XYZ file of C-alpha atoms in Angstrom:
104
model
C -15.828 15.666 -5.481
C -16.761 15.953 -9.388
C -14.151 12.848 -10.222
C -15.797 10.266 -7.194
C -17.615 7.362 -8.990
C -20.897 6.919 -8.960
C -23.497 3.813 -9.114
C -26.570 4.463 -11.487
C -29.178 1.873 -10.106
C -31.914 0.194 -12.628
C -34.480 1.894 -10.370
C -33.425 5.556 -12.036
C -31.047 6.598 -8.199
C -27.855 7.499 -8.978
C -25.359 7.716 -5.989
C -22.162 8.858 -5.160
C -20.022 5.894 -4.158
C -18.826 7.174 -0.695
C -22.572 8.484 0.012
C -23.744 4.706 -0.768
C -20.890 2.923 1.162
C -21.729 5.519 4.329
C -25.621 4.105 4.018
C -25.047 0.769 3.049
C -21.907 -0.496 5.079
C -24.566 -0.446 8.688
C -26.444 -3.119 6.875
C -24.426 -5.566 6.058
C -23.220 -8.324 8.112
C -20.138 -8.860 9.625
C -18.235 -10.440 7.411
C -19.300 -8.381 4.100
C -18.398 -5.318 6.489
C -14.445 -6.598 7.398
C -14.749 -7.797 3.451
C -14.966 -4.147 2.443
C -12.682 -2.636 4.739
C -10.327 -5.193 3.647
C -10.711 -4.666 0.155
C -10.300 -0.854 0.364
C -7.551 -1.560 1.863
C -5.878 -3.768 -0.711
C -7.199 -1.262 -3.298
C -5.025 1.572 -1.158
C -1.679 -0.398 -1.124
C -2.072 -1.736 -4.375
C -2.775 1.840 -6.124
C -0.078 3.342 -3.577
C 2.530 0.741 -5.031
C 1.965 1.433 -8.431
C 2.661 4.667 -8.212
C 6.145 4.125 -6.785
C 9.052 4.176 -8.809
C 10.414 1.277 -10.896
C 7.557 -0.638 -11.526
C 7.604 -2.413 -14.861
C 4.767 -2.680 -17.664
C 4.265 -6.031 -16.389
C 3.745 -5.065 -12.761
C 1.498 -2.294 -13.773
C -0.587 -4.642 -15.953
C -1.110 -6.711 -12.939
C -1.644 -3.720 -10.302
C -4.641 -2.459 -12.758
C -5.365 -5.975 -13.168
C -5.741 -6.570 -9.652
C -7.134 -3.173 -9.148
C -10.537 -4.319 -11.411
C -11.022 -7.202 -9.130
C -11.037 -6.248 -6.001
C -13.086 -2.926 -7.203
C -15.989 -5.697 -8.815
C -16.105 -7.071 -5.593
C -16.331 -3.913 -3.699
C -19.295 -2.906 -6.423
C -21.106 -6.571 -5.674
C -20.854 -5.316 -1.428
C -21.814 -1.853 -1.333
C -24.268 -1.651 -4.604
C -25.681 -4.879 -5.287
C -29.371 -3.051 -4.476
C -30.319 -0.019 -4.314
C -30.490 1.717 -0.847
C -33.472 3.934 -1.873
C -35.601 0.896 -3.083
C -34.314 -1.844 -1.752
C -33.560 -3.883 1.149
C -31.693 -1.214 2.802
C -34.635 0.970 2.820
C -37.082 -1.279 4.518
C -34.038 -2.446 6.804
C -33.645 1.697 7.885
C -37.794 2.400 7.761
C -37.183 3.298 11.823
C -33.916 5.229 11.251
C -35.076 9.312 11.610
C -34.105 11.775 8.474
C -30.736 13.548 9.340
C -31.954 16.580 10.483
C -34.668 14.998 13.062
C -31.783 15.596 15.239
C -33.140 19.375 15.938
C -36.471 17.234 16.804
C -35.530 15.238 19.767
């Protein structure tokens, strides 16, 4: 998808956001795990609102408002290292490459 956002890591990786969420999301614990599902969520019905009819300025300020928040603390779960040189990594150093598949 050319508009999906993207994380640019201090390490030089850049990664799409739903390619880091699908390798990070295994890794963390259960409650950061619900936390993001939840969030997404809220993100969903909050963006799904605002585009309904009637809203106000007011409402919309606080929809886009809301919107920032709960996408900072999505950021702070999903890309607070990054998965090719951090924690992840060493977590996944017995996980096969994708196409070991054909292997086994």
């Amino acid at each position: 998808r050319s508009n999906e956002p993207f994380y640019a890591f201090p390490s030089g990786y850049v990664v799409l956001e739903s390619a880091l969420r699908r390798e990070v999301v295994p890794y963390l614990n259960e409650r950061q795990a619900r936390r993001v599902g939840a969030v997404e969520g809220e993100i969903a019905r909050i963006r799904k609102l605002r585009s309904g009819p009637g809203r106000n300025p007011y409402e919309t300020a606080k929809d886009d408002f809301d919107v920032e928040n709960l996408q900072t603390e999505l950021d702070g779960l999903i890309a607070a290292e990054c998965p090719l040189t951090g924690s992840v990594m060493v977590q996944s150093i017995d996980r096969g490459f994708s196409d070991d598949d054909d292997d086994e």
